[in-house]
C-alpha cells in the first residue's frame, strides 16, 4: 500500500479551492492508500500570526478535514507541531539544502516582494516541507501547481541524502487532479484563490453562509460577451467558474457548455451558487457538530500517535546514518 502525505496551513479560512484541489482528493485517497493528513501549523508561523487566530484556524481546519469526509479510522489526521520529528528532521534537511536552491523558490519571491524584512523561516521552510514528506517515505504527494517546485527540492534532498548516507528515501511523486488543481480568484482569474486574501469577495470560504455564497457568485468577474464556453486562454474568468461548476455538480465541461448554450452568464452563475450550497451545507452541519462535541482533540491525538510511530523511526535511522549518537 503506497503512502500519501499532505497538509494545509492553518492561516485563514479554507476555500472551495482547497476543497476541490485538496480535500476531495484526500477523501478518495484514503480508500486506496495509507494516508497521513496534517494541519501544518509550523509552516503557518513563517509569517506573523495572532495566537488566538492561529488556535482557532488550526482547530477549524482540522474539523473541516473530518467534516469533509476524512475518516480517522482510515487516515491519520494530526497537527504538524504534535509530531516533534518534523522540527528535528526539518533542521537536518536545512543543513543539506543549498542557499541557491532556496533563493530560486518562487513562493519566497512572491511572499517577500515589497517587504522591508522577512523572517528566515519563510526562506527555509521548503526544507521543513521536504522533512514532512520524507519522514513518512511518502510515495504520493497531492500538490497544486504552486507546490511542484517544493516537491522537486524534496526529491533532490532525498537523492542527496541517499548518495551520501546510503539508500533510504523513496522519490515522492506528485498527485494532481486533471481539472481544478488550481482554482483561481473570483475577482482576478490570473491569481490563485487564496484563503489569506484580504479581499473576502475573491474567494468562497467553506464556512460561508448560503446567502454569502450567492452574493459572491453574483459579483464574480466574468469575461466580455455572454457565452458559457471553456476557453482558459480567451475566457479565463468563465473557464474558472466552469471548473468550479464541474466539480460541485459532477458534470463535464462539455455538458455545462451544452446546458447554458444561449442563456448567458446570469442563469449559469445562479445555478452554480446552488450547486456549491448543496455540497457545503451538509459539511457545515457536520463541522458544527464536531466543534461543539470537542471530538476533534481525540482524533488529533490518535492521528499524532500513529504518525509519530512512523516518523520517529525514520528520524532515528537518519540520525544513525549521519553519525549522531542515539539513545
CSV table of C-alpha atoms in Angstrom, one decimal:
chain,number,residue,atom,x,y,z
A,1,UNK,CA,0.0,0.0,0.0
A,2,UNK,CA,1.5,3.3,-1.1
A,3,UNK,CA,1.8,6.1,1.4
A,4,UNK,CA,0.3,9.6,0.9
A,5,UNK,CA,1.3,12.7,2.9
A,6,UNK,CA,-0.3,16.2,2.6
A,7,UNK,CA,-1.3,19.1,4.7
A,8,UNK,CA,-2.7,22.6,4.7
A,9,UNK,CA,-1.6,25.7,6.6
A,10,UNK,CA,-3.6,27.0,9.5
A,11,UNK,CA,-3.7,30.5,8.1
A,12,UNK,CA,-7.1,31.9,7.0
A,13,UNK,CA,-10.3,30.0,6.2
A,14,UNK,CA,-10.3,27.0,3.8
A,15,UNK,CA,-11.9,27.9,0.5
A,16,UNK,CA,-13.6,25.9,-2.2
A,17,UNK,CA,-10.3,26.0,-4.0
A,18,UNK,CA,-8.8,24.0,-1.0
A,19,UNK,CA,-11.9,21.7,-1.1
A,20,UNK,CA,-11.6,21.0,-4.9
A,21,UNK,CA,-7.8,20.9,-5.1
A,22,UNK,CA,-7.1,19.0,-1.9
A,23,UNK,CA,-9.9,17.8,0.5
A,24,UNK,CA,-12.0,16.0,-2.1
A,25,UNK,CA,-8.9,14.2,-3.2
A,26,UNK,CA,-7.8,13.4,0.4
A,27,UNK,CA,-11.2,11.6,0.8
A,28,UNK,CA,-10.6,9.5,-2.3
A,29,UNK,CA,-7.0,8.7,-1.5
A,30,UNK,CA,-7.8,7.3,2.0
A,31,UNK,CA,-9.7,4.5,0.4
A,32,UNK,CA,-6.7,3.3,-1.6
A,33,UNK,CA,-3.5,4.2,0.3
A,34,UNK,CA,-2.0,4.7,3.8
A,35,UNK,CA,-2.6,8.3,4.3
A,36,UNK,CA,-1.2,11.0,6.7
A,37,UNK,CA,-3.0,14.3,6.5
A,38,UNK,CA,-1.9,17.1,8.8
A,39,UNK,CA,-2.6,20.8,9.6
A,40,UNK,CA,0.8,22.4,9.0
A,41,UNK,CA,0.7,24.9,11.9
A,42,UNK,CA,4.5,25.2,12.0
A,43,UNK,CA,4.5,26.4,8.4
A,44,UNK,CA,1.9,28.9,9.3
A,45,UNK,CA,4.2,30.8,11.6
A,46,UNK,CA,6.6,31.6,8.8
A,47,UNK,CA,4.6,34.8,8.7
A,48,UNK,CA,3.3,36.6,11.9
A,49,UNK,CA,0.2,35.0,13.3
A,50,UNK,CA,-2.1,36.2,16.1
A,51,UNK,CA,-2.1,33.4,18.8
A,52,UNK,CA,-5.8,33.3,19.2
A,53,UNK,CA,-6.4,33.3,15.4
A,54,UNK,CA,-3.8,30.5,15.0
A,55,UNK,CA,-5.5,28.3,17.6
A,56,UNK,CA,-9.0,28.9,16.0
A,57,UNK,CA,-7.8,28.4,12.5
A,58,UNK,CA,-5.9,25.2,13.4
A,59,UNK,CA,-9.0,23.6,15.1
A,60,UNK,CA,-11.3,24.8,12.3
A,61,UNK,CA,-9.2,23.3,9.5
A,62,UNK,CA,-8.8,20.0,11.4
A,63,UNK,CA,-12.5,19.9,11.9
A,64,UNK,CA,-13.2,20.6,8.3
A,65,UNK,CA,-10.9,17.7,7.3
A,66,UNK,CA,-13.3,15.4,9.2
A,67,UNK,CA,-16.5,17.1,8.2
A,68,UNK,CA,-15.5,16.8,4.5
A,69,UNK,CA,-15.2,13.0,4.8
A,70,UNK,CA,-11.8,12.1,6.2
A,71,UNK,CA,-12.2,9.0,8.4
A,72,UNK,CA,-9.7,8.8,11.4
A,73,UNK,CA,-10.0,5.0,11.1
A,74,UNK,CA,-8.7,5.1,7.6
A,75,UNK,CA,-6.2,8.0,7.6
A,76,UNK,CA,-4.1,9.6,10.3
A,77,UNK,CA,-5.2,13.3,10.9
A,78,UNK,CA,-2.9,15.3,13.1
A,79,UNK,CA,-1.1,18.6,13.8
A,80,UNK,CA,2.4,19.0,12.5
A,81,UNK,CA,3.5,20.5,15.8
A,82,UNK,CA,2.3,17.4,17.7
A,83,UNK,CA,4.9,15.2,16.0
A,84,UNK,CA,8.2,16.6,17.1
A,85,UNK,CA,10.2,14.7,14.5
A,86,UNK,CA,9.0,17.2,11.9
A,87,UNK,CA,11.0,20.0,13.5
A,88,UNK,CA,14.1,17.9,14.1
A,89,UNK,CA,14.3,16.5,10.6
A,90,UNK,CA,13.4,19.9,9.3
A,91,UNK,CA,16.6,21.3,10.8
A,92,UNK,CA,18.6,18.3,9.4
A,93,UNK,CA,17.2,18.9,5.9
A,94,UNK,CA,18.0,22.6,6.2
A,95,UNK,CA,21.7,21.7,6.6
A,96,UNK,CA,21.5,19.6,3.4
A,97,UNK,CA,19.8,22.4,1.4
A,98,UNK,CA,21.9,24.8,-0.7
A,99,UNK,CA,21.2,28.6,-0.5
A,100,UNK,CA,20.8,28.8,-4.2
A,101,UNK,CA,18.0,26.2,-4.1
A,102,UNK,CA,16.1,28.3,-1.6
A,103,UNK,CA,16.7,31.5,-3.5
A,104,UNK,CA,15.1,30.1,-6.6
A,105,UNK,CA,11.8,29.3,-4.8
A,106,UNK,CA,9.1,31.4,-6.5
A,107,UNK,CA,6.8,31.3,-3.4
A,108,UNK,CA,9.5,33.0,-1.3
A,109,UNK,CA,10.0,35.7,-4.0
A,110,UNK,CA,6.2,36.3,-4.2
A,111,UNK,CA,5.6,36.4,-0.4
A,112,UNK,CA,8.7,38.6,0.3
A,113,UNK,CA,8.1,41.0,-2.5
A,114,UNK,CA,7.8,44.6,-1.3
A,115,UNK,CA,8.5,43.8,2.3
A,116,UNK,CA,11.3,45.6,4.2
A,117,UNK,CA,12.2,42.4,6.1
A,118,UNK,CA,11.1,38.8,6.2
A,119,UNK,CA,11.7,36.0,8.7
A,120,UNK,CA,14.3,33.4,8.0
A,121,UNK,CA,11.6,30.7,8.3
A,122,UNK,CA,9.9,32.0,5.2
A,123,UNK,CA,13.2,31.4,3.3
A,124,UNK,CA,14.0,28.0,4.8
A,125,UNK,CA,10.5,26.4,5.1
A,126,UNK,CA,10.9,24.3,1.9
A,127,UNK,CA,13.4,22.3,3.8
A,128,UNK,CA,10.8,21.7,6.5
A,129,UNK,CA,8.3,20.7,3.9
A,130,UNK,CA,10.8,18.2,2.5
A,131,UNK,CA,11.2,16.8,6.0
A,132,UNK,CA,7.4,16.5,6.3
A,133,UNK,CA,7.3,14.3,3.2
A,134,UNK,CA,10.5,12.2,3.9
A,135,UNK,CA,9.5,11.4,7.5
A,136,UNK,CA,6.8,9.0,6.1
A,137,UNK,CA,8.7,7.9,2.9
A,138,UNK,CA,5.6,9.1,1.1
A,139,UNK,CA,5.1,7.8,-2.4
A,140,UNK,CA,2.4,10.3,-3.5
A,141,UNK,CA,2.1,14.0,-2.6
A,142,UNK,CA,-1.2,15.8,-3.5
A,143,UNK,CA,0.1,19.2,-4.7
A,144,UNK,CA,-1.1,22.2,-6.6
A,145,UNK,CA,0.9,23.8,-9.4
A,146,UNK,CA,2.5,26.3,-7.0
A,147,UNK,CA,4.0,23.5,-4.9
A,148,UNK,CA,5.6,21.4,-7.6
A,149,UNK,CA,8.9,23.3,-7.2
A,150,UNK,CA,9.0,22.4,-3.5
A,151,UNK,CA,8.4,18.7,-4.3
A,152,UNK,CA,11.3,18.9,-6.8
A,153,UNK,CA,13.5,20.2,-4.0
A,154,UNK,CA,12.3,17.3,-1.8
A,155,UNK,CA,13.3,14.8,-4.4
A,156,UNK,CA,16.7,16.5,-4.7
A,157,UNK,CA,17.3,16.3,-1.0
A,158,UNK,CA,16.2,12.7,-0.8
A,159,UNK,CA,18.6,11.9,-3.6
A,160,UNK,CA,21.4,13.9,-1.9
A,161,UNK,CA,20.9,12.1,1.4
A,162,UNK,CA,20.8,8.7,-0.3
A,163,UNK,CA,24.0,9.4,-2.2
A,164,UNK,CA,25.8,10.5,1.0
A,165,UNK,CA,24.4,8.1,3.6
A,166,UNK,CA,23.0,5.1,1.7
A,167,UNK,CA,19.6,4.5,0.0
A,168,UNK,CA,16.8,5.2,2.4
A,169,UNK,CA,14.3,7.6,1.0
A,170,UNK,CA,11.9,6.9,-1.9
A,171,UNK,CA,11.4,9.5,-4.6
A,172,UNK,CA,7.9,11.1,-3.9
A,173,UNK,CA,5.7,11.6,-6.9
A,174,UNK,CA,3.1,14.5,-7.3
A,175,UNK,CA,-0.6,13.6,-7.4
A,176,UNK,CA,-2.7,16.2,-9.3
A,177,UNK,CA,-6.3,16.0,-10.5
A,178,UNK,CA,-6.7,16.8,-14.2
A,179,UNK,CA,-9.1,19.7,-13.7
A,180,UNK,CA,-9.4,22.1,-10.7
A,181,UNK,CA,-6.0,21.6,-9.2
A,182,UNK,CA,-5.6,25.4,-9.4
A,183,UNK,CA,-8.9,27.3,-8.8
A,184,UNK,CA,-8.5,31.0,-9.4
A,185,UNK,CA,-9.7,34.1,-7.7
A,186,UNK,CA,-13.3,35.3,-8.3
A,187,UNK,CA,-12.1,38.8,-9.0
A,188,UNK,CA,-9.0,38.1,-11.0
A,189,UNK,CA,-8.5,34.8,-12.8
A,190,UNK,CA,-4.8,35.4,-13.1
A,191,UNK,CA,-4.4,34.8,-9.4
A,192,UNK,CA,-5.0,31.6,-7.4
A,193,UNK,CA,-7.9,31.6,-5.0
A,194,UNK,CA,-6.3,32.2,-1.6
A,195,UNK,CA,-7.7,31.8,1.9
A,196,UNK,CA,-5.3,34.5,3.1
A,197,UNK,CA,-6.5,37.1,0.5
A,198,UNK,CA,-7.5,40.5,2.2
A,199,UNK,CA,-10.5,40.7,-0.2
A,200,UNK,CA,-13.2,38.3,1.0
A,201,UNK,CA,-15.0,38.7,-2.3
A,202,UNK,CA,-12.2,36.9,-4.1
A,203,UNK,CA,-12.9,33.5,-2.6
A,204,UNK,CA,-15.7,31.4,-1.3
A,205,UNK,CA,-14.9,30.0,2.2
A,206,UNK,CA,-16.1,26.6,3.1
A,207,UNK,CA,-17.9,28.1,6.0
A,208,UNK,CA,-19.6,30.9,4.2
A,209,UNK,CA,-23.3,31.1,4.7
A,210,UNK,CA,-25.5,30.3,1.6
A,211,UNK,CA,-26.6,33.9,1.0
A,212,UNK,CA,-22.9,35.0,1.2
A,213,UNK,CA,-22.1,32.4,-1.4
A,214,UNK,CA,-24.9,33.5,-3.7
A,215,UNK,CA,-23.8,37.2,-3.4
A,216,UNK,CA,-20.1,36.4,-4.1
A,217,UNK,CA,-21.0,34.3,-7.2
A,218,UNK,CA,-23.3,37.0,-8.5
A,219,UNK,CA,-20.5,39.6,-8.2
A,220,UNK,CA,-17.8,37.2,-9.6
A,221,UNK,CA,-16.0,38.8,-12.5
A,222,UNK,CA,-16.9,37.4,-16.0
A,223,UNK,CA,-15.4,37.9,-19.4
A,224,UNK,CA,-17.0,40.2,-22.0
A,225,UNK,CA,-19.7,38.5,-24.0
A,226,UNK,CA,-22.2,36.1,-22.7
A,227,UNK,CA,-21.2,32.6,-24.0
A,228,UNK,CA,-20.5,29.9,-21.4
A,229,UNK,CA,-17.6,28.3,-23.0
A,230,UNK,CA,-14.4,26.7,-21.6
A,231,UNK,CA,-11.5,28.6,-23.1
A,232,UNK,CA,-8.9,29.4,-20.4
A,233,UNK,CA,-6.8,31.4,-22.9
A,234,UNK,CA,-9.5,33.8,-24.1
A,235,UNK,CA,-12.2,33.5,-21.4
A,236,UNK,CA,-10.2,32.8,-18.2
A,237,UNK,CA,-12.9,34.1,-15.7
A,238,UNK,CA,-15.8,32.0,-17.1
A,239,UNK,CA,-13.5,29.0,-17.6
A,240,UNK,CA,-12.5,29.2,-13.9
A,241,UNK,CA,-16.2,29.3,-12.9
A,242,UNK,CA,-16.9,26.3,-15.2
A,243,UNK,CA,-14.1,24.3,-13.5
A,244,UNK,CA,-15.7,25.0,-10.1
A,245,UNK,CA,-19.2,24.1,-11.5
A,246,UNK,CA,-17.8,20.8,-12.9
A,247,UNK,CA,-16.6,19.7,-9.5
A,248,UNK,CA,-19.6,20.7,-7.5
A,249,UNK,CA,-22.2,19.5,-10.0
A,250,UNK,CA,-20.2,16.5,-11.2
A,251,UNK,CA,-20.7,17.5,-14.8
A,252,UNK,CA,-18.2,17.6,-17.7
A,253,UNK,CA,-17.2,20.9,-19.2
A,254,UNK,CA,-19.0,19.9,-22.4
A,255,UNK,CA,-22.2,19.2,-20.5
A,256,UNK,CA,-22.0,22.6,-18.8
A,257,UNK,CA,-21.5,24.3,-22.2
A,258,UNK,CA,-24.5,22.5,-23.7
A,259,UNK,CA,-26.7,23.3,-20.7
A,260,UNK,CA,-26.2,27.0,-20.9
A,261,UNK,CA,-25.9,27.5,-24.6
A,262,UNK,CA,-27.6,30.7,-25.5
A,263,UNK,CA,-28.5,31.5,-21.9
A,264,UNK,CA,-25.7,33.9,-20.8
A,265,UNK,CA,-23.9,34.2,-17.5
A,266,UNK,CA,-26.9,35.1,-15.2
A,267,UNK,CA,-28.5,31.6,-15.1
A,268,UNK,CA,-25.1,29.9,-15.1
A,269,UNK,CA,-23.8,31.8,-12.0
A,270,UNK,CA,-27.1,31.5,-10.2
A,271,UNK,CA,-27.2,27.7,-10.6
A,272,UNK,CA,-23.5,27.4,-9.8
A,273,UNK,CA,-24.2,29.0,-6.4
A,274,UNK,CA,-26.9,26.5,-5.6
A,275,UNK,CA,-24.7,23.6,-6.5
A,276,UNK,CA,-22.0,24.9,-4.2
A,277,UNK,CA,-24.5,25.5,-1.4
A,278,UNK,CA,-25.9,22.0,-1.7
A,279,UNK,CA,-22.5,20.4,-1.2
A,280,UNK,CA,-21.2,22.7,1.5
A,281,UNK,CA,-24.3,22.8,3.8
A,282,UNK,CA,-24.0,19.2,5.0
A,283,UNK,CA,-20.3,19.7,5.5
A,284,UNK,CA,-21.0,22.8,7.6
A,285,UNK,CA,-23.6,21.0,9.7
A,286,UNK,CA,-21.1,18.2,10.4
A,287,UNK,CA,-18.5,20.8,11.2
A,288,UNK,CA,-20.7,22.4,13.8
A,289,UNK,CA,-21.3,19.0,15.4
A,290,UNK,CA,-17.6,18.3,15.6
A,291,UNK,CA,-16.7,21.7,17.0
A,292,UNK,CA,-19.4,21.5,19.7
A,293,UNK,CA,-18.6,18.0,20.8
A,294,UNK,CA,-14.8,18.6,21.1
A,295,UNK,CA,-14.2,15.3,19.4
A,296,UNK,CA,-11.5,16.7,17.2
A,297,UNK,CA,-9.0,16.7,20.0
A,298,UNK,CA,-9.2,12.9,20.5
A,299,UNK,CA,-9.0,12.5,16.7
A,300,UNK,CA,-5.8,14.6,16.6
A,301,UNK,CA,-4.2,12.7,19.5
A,302,UNK,CA,-4.9,9.4,17.8
A,303,UNK,CA,-3.5,10.7,14.5
A,304,UNK,CA,-0.4,12.2,16.1
A,305,UNK,CA,0.4,8.9,17.9
A,306,UNK,CA,0.1,7.0,14.6
A,307,UNK,CA,2.2,9.5,12.7
A,308,UNK,CA,4.9,9.7,15.4
A,309,UNK,CA,5.3,5.9,15.4
A,310,UNK,CA,6.5,6.1,11.7
A,311,UNK,CA,8.2,9.5,11.9
A,312,UNK,CA,10.3,8.7,15.0
A,313,UNK,CA,11.6,5.5,13.4
A,314,UNK,CA,12.6,7.4,10.2
A,315,UNK,CA,14.3,10.1,12.3
A,316,UNK,CA,16.2,7.6,14.3
A,317,UNK,CA,17.6,5.9,11.2
A,318,UNK,CA,18.5,9.2,9.7
A,319,UNK,CA,20.5,10.2,12.8
A,320,UNK,CA,22.2,6.8,12.9
A,321,UNK,CA,23.3,7.1,9.3
A,322,UNK,CA,24.6,10.6,9.8
A,323,UNK,CA,26.7,9.7,12.8
A,324,UNK,CA,24.7,11.0,15.7
A,325,UNK,CA,24.9,9.2,19.0
A,326,UNK,CA,21.3,8.0,19.6
A,327,UNK,CA,19.6,6.7,22.7
